[in-house]
């Protein structure tokens, strides 16, 4: 676990080596690289527009043809060696046609520049040796001595031989002095040459002042900015100002990309620094860009230089990728195990949920059953309470009647009034008493079940619905099913209560059920569903 923690931290750090203000510059560089083809398209479109003028052919004067070819050379000189070489040769032909010695010598300078940029040192030397400085303008002489100085400095960097390098640097310094002697001391050329000399001679402080002064110039081209920023970056790197060094290189690389410059070293040096810092992935991406630029331009010495670094970075990148692959495999295994654990957990959870649902269903059914039972008990309690009161009232009334009737009989017996006794007994009307009993029952029942009659009729067809007479609360059919609703279902008991025969009760029930809208077996169940208050 501890190993994985430090490994994760290491990977994070490798992707955020410069997690500070430099991040925004790297972001800008990466955005510029994404738009690299668009910047190149702009340059190619500009070149194509210039080339269109060459199609005029014989209509162009030699002077105009020289100017157009010169423009095309300027476009190509840091973009593509082959095309620049082609237009440099074309310029030689035109300069001979117009018989202008000054232009002929200047064309050699142009040819020498691209030969040196391409890494063709011998050919560069031959061209530079053939130039007659006396035929050059003052500015062209500065370019001549500067280019010759750069030739010897580049040779020193390329060979890195203890004996010859010293000699090359000395010759380069001498030629730089020749150029500086005819320059304005505050000019770009003078400061650039002085900075280069100071850098070669180890005067880092002097070189820093020179390049910092140059970078303050407002009219620098992107290529000039990139060259001087790269040089100052080298000085900063050797003086311990790592952050400033990297920022300058990134800015130089951005300038090269946006100006579609292929003859460049900024992104190569940046890749080398990033590799040494441990950011192999970014270094690999940048050095591939550097190789693509060098190949496109045709810079042979750059390709050799990149070829010495690229395999090392590629090897490290492959090691990093392999390490990441193994790490990914470990993560995949862990993720798989975790996934299986999650699946198992989900499976167990689903099973438990099913059990809980089943238990919940049983509980709900039990609760529903219990609620139904409670409702029945509540209803039974209501019925019981009402009918207990009703029972005691009836009993109390009949006891009072019996007591009065007893006293009346006793008085008549004491007085010997036998005839009056018969008359008193004849006044007792049992049918009327029973009707009064039924009326009391009806009142109590309808108090408990006020919707009984309408609920009962809802089970019958319209033509068979029971219609009660005025003042009538219930009839015999309704009372039979009223008794059933309060729980008296035995036909014998119903018959005794209503003073009917059992057959009569059967007949009433059968007749009603035949008229119902539900099947006979469900009729009494529907009666039981009629709610009490």
JSON list of C-alpha atoms in Angstrom, two decimals, residues 297-411:
[
{"chain": "A", "resi": 297, "resn": "UNK", "atom": "CA", "xyz": [13.59, 21.64, -43.16]},
{"chain": "A", "resi": 298, "resn": "UNK", "atom": "CA", "xyz": [16.41, 19.28, -44.11]},
{"chain": "A", "resi": 299, "resn": "UNK", "atom": "CA", "xyz": [18.71, 20.21, -41.21]},
{"chain": "A", "resi": 300, "resn": "UNK", "atom": "CA", "xyz": [21.13, 17.27, -41.28]},
{"chain": "A", "resi": 301, "resn": "UNK", "atom": "CA", "xyz": [23.18, 18.26, -38.23]},
{"chain": "A", "resi": 302, "resn": "UNK", "atom": "CA", "xyz": [19.93, 18.74, -36.23]},
{"chain": "A", "resi": 303, "resn": "UNK", "atom": "CA", "xyz": [18.77, 15.27, -37.25]},
{"chain": "A", "resi": 304, "resn": "UNK", "atom": "CA", "xyz": [22.09, 13.83, -36.04]},
{"chain": "A", "resi": 305, "resn": "UNK", "atom": "CA", "xyz": [21.80, 15.80, -32.80]},
{"chain": "A", "resi": 306, "resn": "UNK", "atom": "CA", "xyz": [18.21, 14.64, -32.26]},
{"chain": "A", "resi": 307, "resn": "UNK", "atom": "CA", "xyz": [19.16, 11.10, -33.27]},
{"chain": "A", "resi": 308, "resn": "UNK", "atom": "CA", "xyz": [21.59, 10.99, -30.35]},
{"chain": "A", "resi": 309, "resn": "UNK", "atom": "CA", "xyz": [18.92, 11.99, -27.83]},
{"chain": "A", "resi": 310, "resn": "UNK", "atom": "CA", "xyz": [15.76, 10.45, -29.26]},
{"chain": "A", "resi": 311, "resn": "UNK", "atom": "CA", "xyz": [16.61, 6.76, -28.60]},
{"chain": "A", "resi": 312, "resn": "UNK", "atom": "CA", "xyz": [17.38, 7.58, -24.94]},
{"chain": "A", "resi": 313, "resn": "UNK", "atom": "CA", "xyz": [14.08, 9.39, -24.47]},
{"chain": "A", "resi": 314, "resn": "UNK", "atom": "CA", "xyz": [12.21, 6.72, -26.45]},
{"chain": "A", "resi": 315, "resn": "UNK", "atom": "CA", "xyz": [13.78, 4.02, -24.28]},
{"chain": "A", "resi": 316, "resn": "UNK", "atom": "CA", "xyz": [12.76, 5.85, -21.13]},
{"chain": "A", "resi": 317, "resn": "UNK", "atom": "CA", "xyz": [9.32, 6.46, -22.58]},
{"chain": "A", "resi": 318, "resn": "UNK", "atom": "CA", "xyz": [8.98, 2.75, -23.38]},
{"chain": "A", "resi": 319, "resn": "UNK", "atom": "CA", "xyz": [10.06, 1.92, -19.83]},
{"chain": "A", "resi": 320, "resn": "UNK", "atom": "CA", "xyz": [7.52, 4.39, -18.50]},
{"chain": "A", "resi": 321, "resn": "UNK", "atom": "CA", "xyz": [4.81, 2.99, -20.75]},
{"chain": "A", "resi": 322, "resn": "UNK", "atom": "CA", "xyz": [5.71, -0.56, -19.71]},
{"chain": "A", "resi": 323, "resn": "UNK", "atom": "CA", "xyz": [5.66, 0.47, -16.07]},
{"chain": "A", "resi": 324, "resn": "UNK", "atom": "CA", "xyz": [2.32, 2.17, -16.58]},
{"chain": "A", "resi": 325, "resn": "UNK", "atom": "CA", "xyz": [1.07, -0.93, -18.41]},
{"chain": "A", "resi": 326, "resn": "UNK", "atom": "CA", "xyz": [2.03, -3.12, -15.47]},
{"chain": "A", "resi": 327, "resn": "UNK", "atom": "CA", "xyz": [0.52, -0.62, -13.09]},
{"chain": "A", "resi": 328, "resn": "UNK", "atom": "CA", "xyz": [-2.61, -0.55, -15.23]},
{"chain": "A", "resi": 329, "resn": "UNK", "atom": "CA", "xyz": [-2.70, -4.35, -15.11]},
{"chain": "A", "resi": 330, "resn": "UNK", "atom": "CA", "xyz": [-2.51, -4.24, -11.31]},
{"chain": "A", "resi": 331, "resn": "UNK", "atom": "CA", "xyz": [-5.23, -1.58, -11.24]},
{"chain": "A", "resi": 332, "resn": "UNK", "atom": "CA", "xyz": [-7.31, -3.68, -13.66]},
{"chain": "A", "resi": 333, "resn": "UNK", "atom": "CA", "xyz": [-6.99, -6.74, -11.44]},
{"chain": "A", "resi": 334, "resn": "UNK", "atom": "CA", "xyz": [-7.87, -4.68, -8.38]},
{"chain": "A", "resi": 335, "resn": "UNK", "atom": "CA", "xyz": [-10.76, -3.11, -10.26]},
{"chain": "A", "resi": 336, "resn": "UNK", "atom": "CA", "xyz": [-11.94, -6.55, -11.39]},
{"chain": "A", "resi": 337, "resn": "UNK", "atom": "CA", "xyz": [-11.77, -7.90, -7.86]},
{"chain": "A", "resi": 338, "resn": "UNK", "atom": "CA", "xyz": [-13.56, -4.82, -6.61]},
{"chain": "A", "resi": 339, "resn": "UNK", "atom": "CA", "xyz": [-16.14, -5.18, -9.40]},
{"chain": "A", "resi": 340, "resn": "UNK", "atom": "CA", "xyz": [-16.74, -8.83, -8.48]},
{"chain": "A", "resi": 341, "resn": "UNK", "atom": "CA", "xyz": [-17.03, -7.85, -4.82]},
{"chain": "A", "resi": 342, "resn": "UNK", "atom": "CA", "xyz": [-19.53, -5.14, -5.78]},
{"chain": "A", "resi": 343, "resn": "UNK", "atom": "CA", "xyz": [-21.48, -7.64, -7.92]},
{"chain": "A", "resi": 344, "resn": "UNK", "atom": "CA", "xyz": [-21.51, -10.13, -5.03]},
{"chain": "A", "resi": 345, "resn": "UNK", "atom": "CA", "xyz": [-22.59, -7.37, -2.67]},
{"chain": "A", "resi": 346, "resn": "UNK", "atom": "CA", "xyz": [-25.33, -6.33, -5.11]},
{"chain": "A", "resi": 347, "resn": "UNK", "atom": "CA", "xyz": [-26.45, -9.97, -5.46]},
{"chain": "A", "resi": 348, "resn": "UNK", "atom": "CA", "xyz": [-26.59, -10.40, -1.68]},
{"chain": "A", "resi": 349, "resn": "UNK", "atom": "CA", "xyz": [-28.32, -7.05, -1.31]},
{"chain": "A", "resi": 350, "resn": "UNK", "atom": "CA", "xyz": [-30.91, -8.00, -3.96]},
{"chain": "A", "resi": 351, "resn": "UNK", "atom": "CA", "xyz": [-31.56, -11.31, -2.20]},
{"chain": "A", "resi": 352, "resn": "UNK", "atom": "CA", "xyz": [-31.93, -9.54, 1.11]},
{"chain": "A", "resi": 353, "resn": "UNK", "atom": "CA", "xyz": [-34.21, -6.98, -0.50]},
{"chain": "A", "resi": 354, "resn": "UNK", "atom": "CA", "xyz": [-36.35, -9.74, -1.95]},
{"chain": "A", "resi": 355, "resn": "UNK", "atom": "CA", "xyz": [-36.58, -11.34, 1.47]},
{"chain": "A", "resi": 356, "resn": "UNK", "atom": "CA", "xyz": [-37.38, -7.97, 3.01]},
{"chain": "A", "resi": 357, "resn": "UNK", "atom": "CA", "xyz": [-40.02, -7.35, 0.34]},
{"chain": "A", "resi": 358, "resn": "UNK", "atom": "CA", "xyz": [-41.53, -10.77, 0.99]},
{"chain": "A", "resi": 359, "resn": "UNK", "atom": "CA", "xyz": [-41.48, -10.13, 4.73]},
{"chain": "A", "resi": 360, "resn": "UNK", "atom": "CA", "xyz": [-42.87, -6.66, 4.17]},
{"chain": "A", "resi": 361, "resn": "UNK", "atom": "CA", "xyz": [-45.63, -8.13, 2.02]},
{"chain": "A", "resi": 362, "resn": "UNK", "atom": "CA", "xyz": [-46.49, -10.66, 4.74]},
{"chain": "A", "resi": 363, "resn": "UNK", "atom": "CA", "xyz": [-46.43, -7.89, 7.36]},
{"chain": "A", "resi": 364, "resn": "UNK", "atom": "CA", "xyz": [-48.66, -5.71, 5.18]},
{"chain": "A", "resi": 365, "resn": "UNK", "atom": "CA", "xyz": [-51.04, -8.61, 4.66]},
{"chain": "A", "resi": 366, "resn": "UNK", "atom": "CA", "xyz": [-51.01, -9.32, 8.41]},
{"chain": "A", "resi": 367, "resn": "UNK", "atom": "CA", "xyz": [-51.55, -5.63, 9.10]},
{"chain": "A", "resi": 368, "resn": "UNK", "atom": "CA", "xyz": [-54.38, -5.51, 6.59]},
{"chain": "A", "resi": 369, "resn": "UNK", "atom": "CA", "xyz": [-55.90, -8.63, 8.14]},
{"chain": "A", "resi": 370, "resn": "UNK", "atom": "CA", "xyz": [-55.39, -7.18, 11.60]},
{"chain": "A", "resi": 371, "resn": "UNK", "atom": "CA", "xyz": [-56.89, -3.88, 10.50]},
{"chain": "A", "resi": 372, "resn": "UNK", "atom": "CA", "xyz": [-59.84, -5.74, 9.03]},
{"chain": "A", "resi": 373, "resn": "UNK", "atom": "CA", "xyz": [-60.23, -7.68, 12.26]},
{"chain": "A", "resi": 374, "resn": "UNK", "atom": "CA", "xyz": [-59.95, -4.45, 14.23]},
{"chain": "A", "resi": 375, "resn": "UNK", "atom": "CA", "xyz": [-62.61, -2.90, 12.03]},
{"chain": "A", "resi": 376, "resn": "UNK", "atom": "CA", "xyz": [-64.84, -5.89, 12.59]},
{"chain": "A", "resi": 377, "resn": "UNK", "atom": "CA", "xyz": [-64.21, -5.71, 16.31]},
{"chain": "A", "resi": 378, "resn": "UNK", "atom": "CA", "xyz": [-64.98, -2.01, 16.35]},
{"chain": "A", "resi": 379, "resn": "UNK", "atom": "CA", "xyz": [-68.12, -2.66, 14.38]},
{"chain": "A", "resi": 380, "resn": "UNK", "atom": "CA", "xyz": [-69.04, -5.56, 16.67]},
{"chain": "A", "resi": 381, "resn": "UNK", "atom": "CA", "xyz": [-68.44, -3.35, 19.69]},
{"chain": "A", "resi": 382, "resn": "UNK", "atom": "CA", "xyz": [-70.69, -0.66, 18.23]},
{"chain": "A", "resi": 383, "resn": "UNK", "atom": "CA", "xyz": [-73.38, -3.21, 17.49]},
{"chain": "A", "resi": 384, "resn": "UNK", "atom": "CA", "xyz": [-72.96, -4.75, 20.92]},
{"chain": "A", "resi": 385, "resn": "UNK", "atom": "CA", "xyz": [-73.11, -1.37, 22.66]},
{"chain": "A", "resi": 386, "resn": "UNK", "atom": "CA", "xyz": [-76.18, -0.25, 20.75]},
{"chain": "A", "resi": 387, "resn": "UNK", "atom": "CA", "xyz": [-78.03, -3.50, 21.11]},
{"chain": "A", "resi": 388, "resn": "UNK", "atom": "CA", "xyz": [-77.13, -3.91, 24.81]},
{"chain": "A", "resi": 389, "resn": "UNK", "atom": "CA", "xyz": [-78.72, -0.53, 25.46]},
{"chain": "A", "resi": 390, "resn": "UNK", "atom": "CA", "xyz": [-81.60, -1.53, 23.20]},
{"chain": "A", "resi": 391, "resn": "UNK", "atom": "CA", "xyz": [-81.95, -4.86, 25.02]},
{"chain": "A", "resi": 392, "resn": "UNK", "atom": "CA", "xyz": [-82.00, -3.27, 28.48]},
{"chain": "A", "resi": 393, "resn": "UNK", "atom": "CA", "xyz": [-84.51, -0.63, 27.35]},
{"chain": "A", "resi": 394, "resn": "UNK", "atom": "CA", "xyz": [-86.81, -3.27, 25.89]},
{"chain": "A", "resi": 395, "resn": "UNK", "atom": "CA", "xyz": [-86.43, -5.50, 28.93]},
{"chain": "A", "resi": 396, "resn": "UNK", "atom": "CA", "xyz": [-87.05, -2.55, 31.24]},
{"chain": "A", "resi": 397, "resn": "UNK", "atom": "CA", "xyz": [-90.19, -1.58, 29.32]},
{"chain": "A", "resi": 398, "resn": "UNK", "atom": "CA", "xyz": [-91.51, -5.13, 29.33]},
{"chain": "A", "resi": 399, "resn": "UNK", "atom": "CA", "xyz": [-90.76, -5.56, 33.05]},
{"chain": "A", "resi": 400, "resn": "UNK", "atom": "CA", "xyz": [-92.71, -2.35, 33.70]},
{"chain": "A", "resi": 401, "resn": "UNK", "atom": "CA", "xyz": [-95.56, -3.63, 31.54]},
{"chain": "A", "resi": 402, "resn": "UNK", "atom": "CA", "xyz": [-95.52, -7.03, 33.28]},
{"chain": "A", "resi": 403, "resn": "UNK", "atom": "CA", "xyz": [-95.42, -5.34, 36.71]},
{"chain": "A", "resi": 404, "resn": "UNK", "atom": "CA", "xyz": [-98.42, -3.14, 35.83]},
{"chain": "A", "resi": 405, "resn": "UNK", "atom": "CA", "xyz": [-100.20, -6.10, 34.23]},
{"chain": "A", "resi": 406, "resn": "UNK", "atom": "CA", "xyz": [-99.52, -8.25, 37.38]},
{"chain": "A", "resi": 407, "resn": "UNK", "atom": "CA", "xyz": [-100.83, -5.55, 39.72]},
{"chain": "A", "resi": 408, "resn": "UNK", "atom": "CA", "xyz": [-103.95, -5.15, 37.57]},
{"chain": "A", "resi": 409, "resn": "UNK", "atom": "CA", "xyz": [-104.65, -8.89, 37.65]},
{"chain": "A", "resi": 410, "resn": "UNK", "atom": "CA", "xyz": [-104.01, -9.13, 41.41]},
{"chain": "A", "resi": 411, "resn": "UNK", "atom": "CA", "xyz": [-106.42, -6.26, 42.10]}
]
